[in-house]
mmCIF file of C-alpha atoms in Angstrom:
data_model
loop_
_atom_site.group_PDB
_atom_site.id
_atom_site.type_symbol
_atom_site.label_atom_id
_atom_site.label_comp_id
_atom_site.label_asym_id
_atom_site.label_seq_id
_atom_site.Cartn_x
_atom_site.Cartn_y
_atom_site.Cartn_z
ATOM 1 C CA MET X 1221 10.929 19.138 -6.653
ATOM 2 C CA ARG X 1222 13.870 17.248 -8.112
ATOM 3 C CA GLY X 1223 17.446 17.752 -7.050
ATOM 4 C CA MET X 1224 19.409 20.011 -9.365
ATOM 5 C CA ASP X 1225 22.684 18.256 -8.587
ATOM 6 C CA ASP X 1226 21.077 14.827 -8.268
ATOM 7 C CA PRO X 1227 17.939 14.089 -10.316
ATOM 8 C CA GLU X 1228 17.413 10.926 -8.224
ATOM 9 C CA LEU X 1229 16.495 13.098 -5.214
ATOM 10 C CA ARG X 1230 12.810 13.999 -4.978
ATOM 11 C CA ILE X 1231 11.178 15.997 -2.161
ATOM 12 C CA THR X 1232 7.431 16.637 -2.048
ATOM 13 C CA PHE X 1233 5.269 18.534 0.428
ATOM 14 C CA ASP X 1234 1.626 17.518 0.866
ATOM 15 C CA TYR X 1235 -0.956 19.609 2.674
ATOM 16 C CA ASN X 1236 -4.729 19.732 2.791
ATOM 17 C CA ILE X 1237 -4.856 15.955 2.371
ATOM 18 C CA LEU X 1238 -8.528 14.969 2.323
ATOM 19 C CA TRP X 1239 -10.555 11.786 2.184
ATOM 20 C CA GLN X 1240 -14.206 11.127 1.474
ATOM 21 C CA ASN X 1241 -16.331 8.063 0.891
ATOM 22 C CA ASP X 1242 -19.436 9.558 -0.713
ATOM 23 C CA ASP X 1243 -20.311 11.903 -3.571
ATOM 24 C CA LEU X 1244 -17.173 10.858 -5.459
ATOM 25 C CA THR X 1245 -17.092 13.201 -8.436
ATOM 26 C CA LEU X 1246 -14.423 15.259 -10.129
ATOM 27 C CA GLN X 1247 -16.897 18.005 -10.985
ATOM 28 C CA LYS X 1248 -16.858 19.588 -7.510
ATOM 29 C CA GLU X 1249 -14.150 21.394 -5.610
ATOM 30 C CA PRO X 1250 -12.160 19.088 -3.305
ATOM 31 C CA TYR X 1251 -13.701 18.633 0.140
ATOM 32 C CA GLY X 1252 -13.784 15.990 2.824
ATOM 33 C CA HIS X 1253 -12.181 14.939 6.094
ATOM 34 C CA LYS X 1254 -8.622 16.016 6.832
ATOM 35 C CA VAL X 1255 -6.069 13.208 7.023
ATOM 36 C CA ILE X 1256 -3.692 15.442 9.006
ATOM 37 C CA PRO X 1257 -4.432 18.747 10.755
ATOM 38 C CA GLU X 1258 -4.228 21.770 8.461
ATOM 39 C CA TYR X 1259 -1.293 23.235 10.385
ATOM 40 C CA LYS X 1260 0.851 20.194 9.498
ATOM 41 C CA VAL X 1261 2.631 19.427 6.239
ATOM 42 C CA LEU X 1262 3.750 15.989 5.128
ATOM 43 C CA MET X 1263 7.250 15.964 3.637
ATOM 44 C CA GLU X 1264 8.224 12.952 1.572
ATOM 45 C CA ILE X 1265 11.813 12.375 0.480
ATOM 46 C CA LYS X 1266 12.680 9.779 -2.142
ATOM 47 C CA MET X 1267 16.234 8.949 -3.067
ATOM 48 C CA ALA X 1268 17.945 5.975 -4.587
ATOM 49 C CA GLY X 1269 20.743 5.134 -2.171
ATOM 50 C CA GLY X 1270 21.823 7.358 0.694
ATOM 51 C CA PHE X 1271 20.825 10.953 1.257
ATOM 52 C CA PRO X 1272 23.356 13.662 0.405
ATOM 53 C CA LEU X 1273 25.275 14.899 3.427
ATOM 54 C CA TRP X 1274 23.850 18.431 3.159
ATOM 55 C CA LEU X 1275 20.300 17.027 3.361
ATOM 56 C CA SER X 1276 21.139 14.793 6.328
ATOM 57 C CA HIS X 1277 22.568 17.820 8.156
ATOM 58 C CA LEU X 1278 19.445 19.907 7.468
ATOM 59 C CA LEU X 1279 17.095 17.164 8.616
ATOM 60 C CA THR X 1280 19.099 16.679 11.806
ATOM 61 C CA LYS X 1281 19.271 20.428 12.449
ATOM 62 C CA TYR X 1282 15.472 20.745 12.278
ATOM 63 C CA GLY X 1283 14.681 17.503 14.115
ATOM 64 C CA ALA X 1284 13.140 15.734 11.113
ATOM 65 C CA TYR X 1285 13.579 11.985 11.382
ATOM 66 C CA LYS X 1286 12.506 9.081 9.230
ATOM 67 C CA THR X 1287 9.085 7.717 10.034
ATOM 68 C CA SER X 1288 6.467 5.664 8.279
ATOM 69 C CA PHE X 1289 3.112 7.216 7.361
ATOM 70 C CA SER X 1290 0.376 6.009 5.044
ATOM 71 C CA LYS X 1291 -2.162 8.596 3.868
ATOM 72 C CA TYR X 1292 -4.488 5.778 2.839
ATOM 73 C CA GLY X 1293 -4.002 3.944 6.138
ATOM 74 C CA GLU X 1294 -4.680 7.076 8.207
ATOM 75 C CA ALA X 1295 -7.821 7.844 6.193
ATOM 76 C CA TYR X 1296 -9.037 4.274 6.713
ATOM 77 C CA LYS X 1297 -8.426 4.473 10.482
ATOM 78 C CA GLN X 1298 -10.442 7.696 10.658
ATOM 79 C CA MET X 1299 -13.249 6.252 8.556
ATOM 80 C CA VAL X 1300 -13.727 3.105 10.654
ATOM 81 C CA GLY X 1301 -12.808 4.699 13.988
#
């Protein structure tokens, strides 16, 4: 989703993030190991510069704070762990 008032703002929501290391084909339905539990959703916000004030207020209101998360890194930890 891109911001209507600011096209530099981009917010995405990822769910059902899967990894696999065998039977790598695009001809089957997606399957594999879950990177995050299915009841969680990964929200990613990208913005050049600072966030708009309205977005900062919403994130604060709902207790969403900046953190670092790598889907690839988490999948790798699960695979070798």
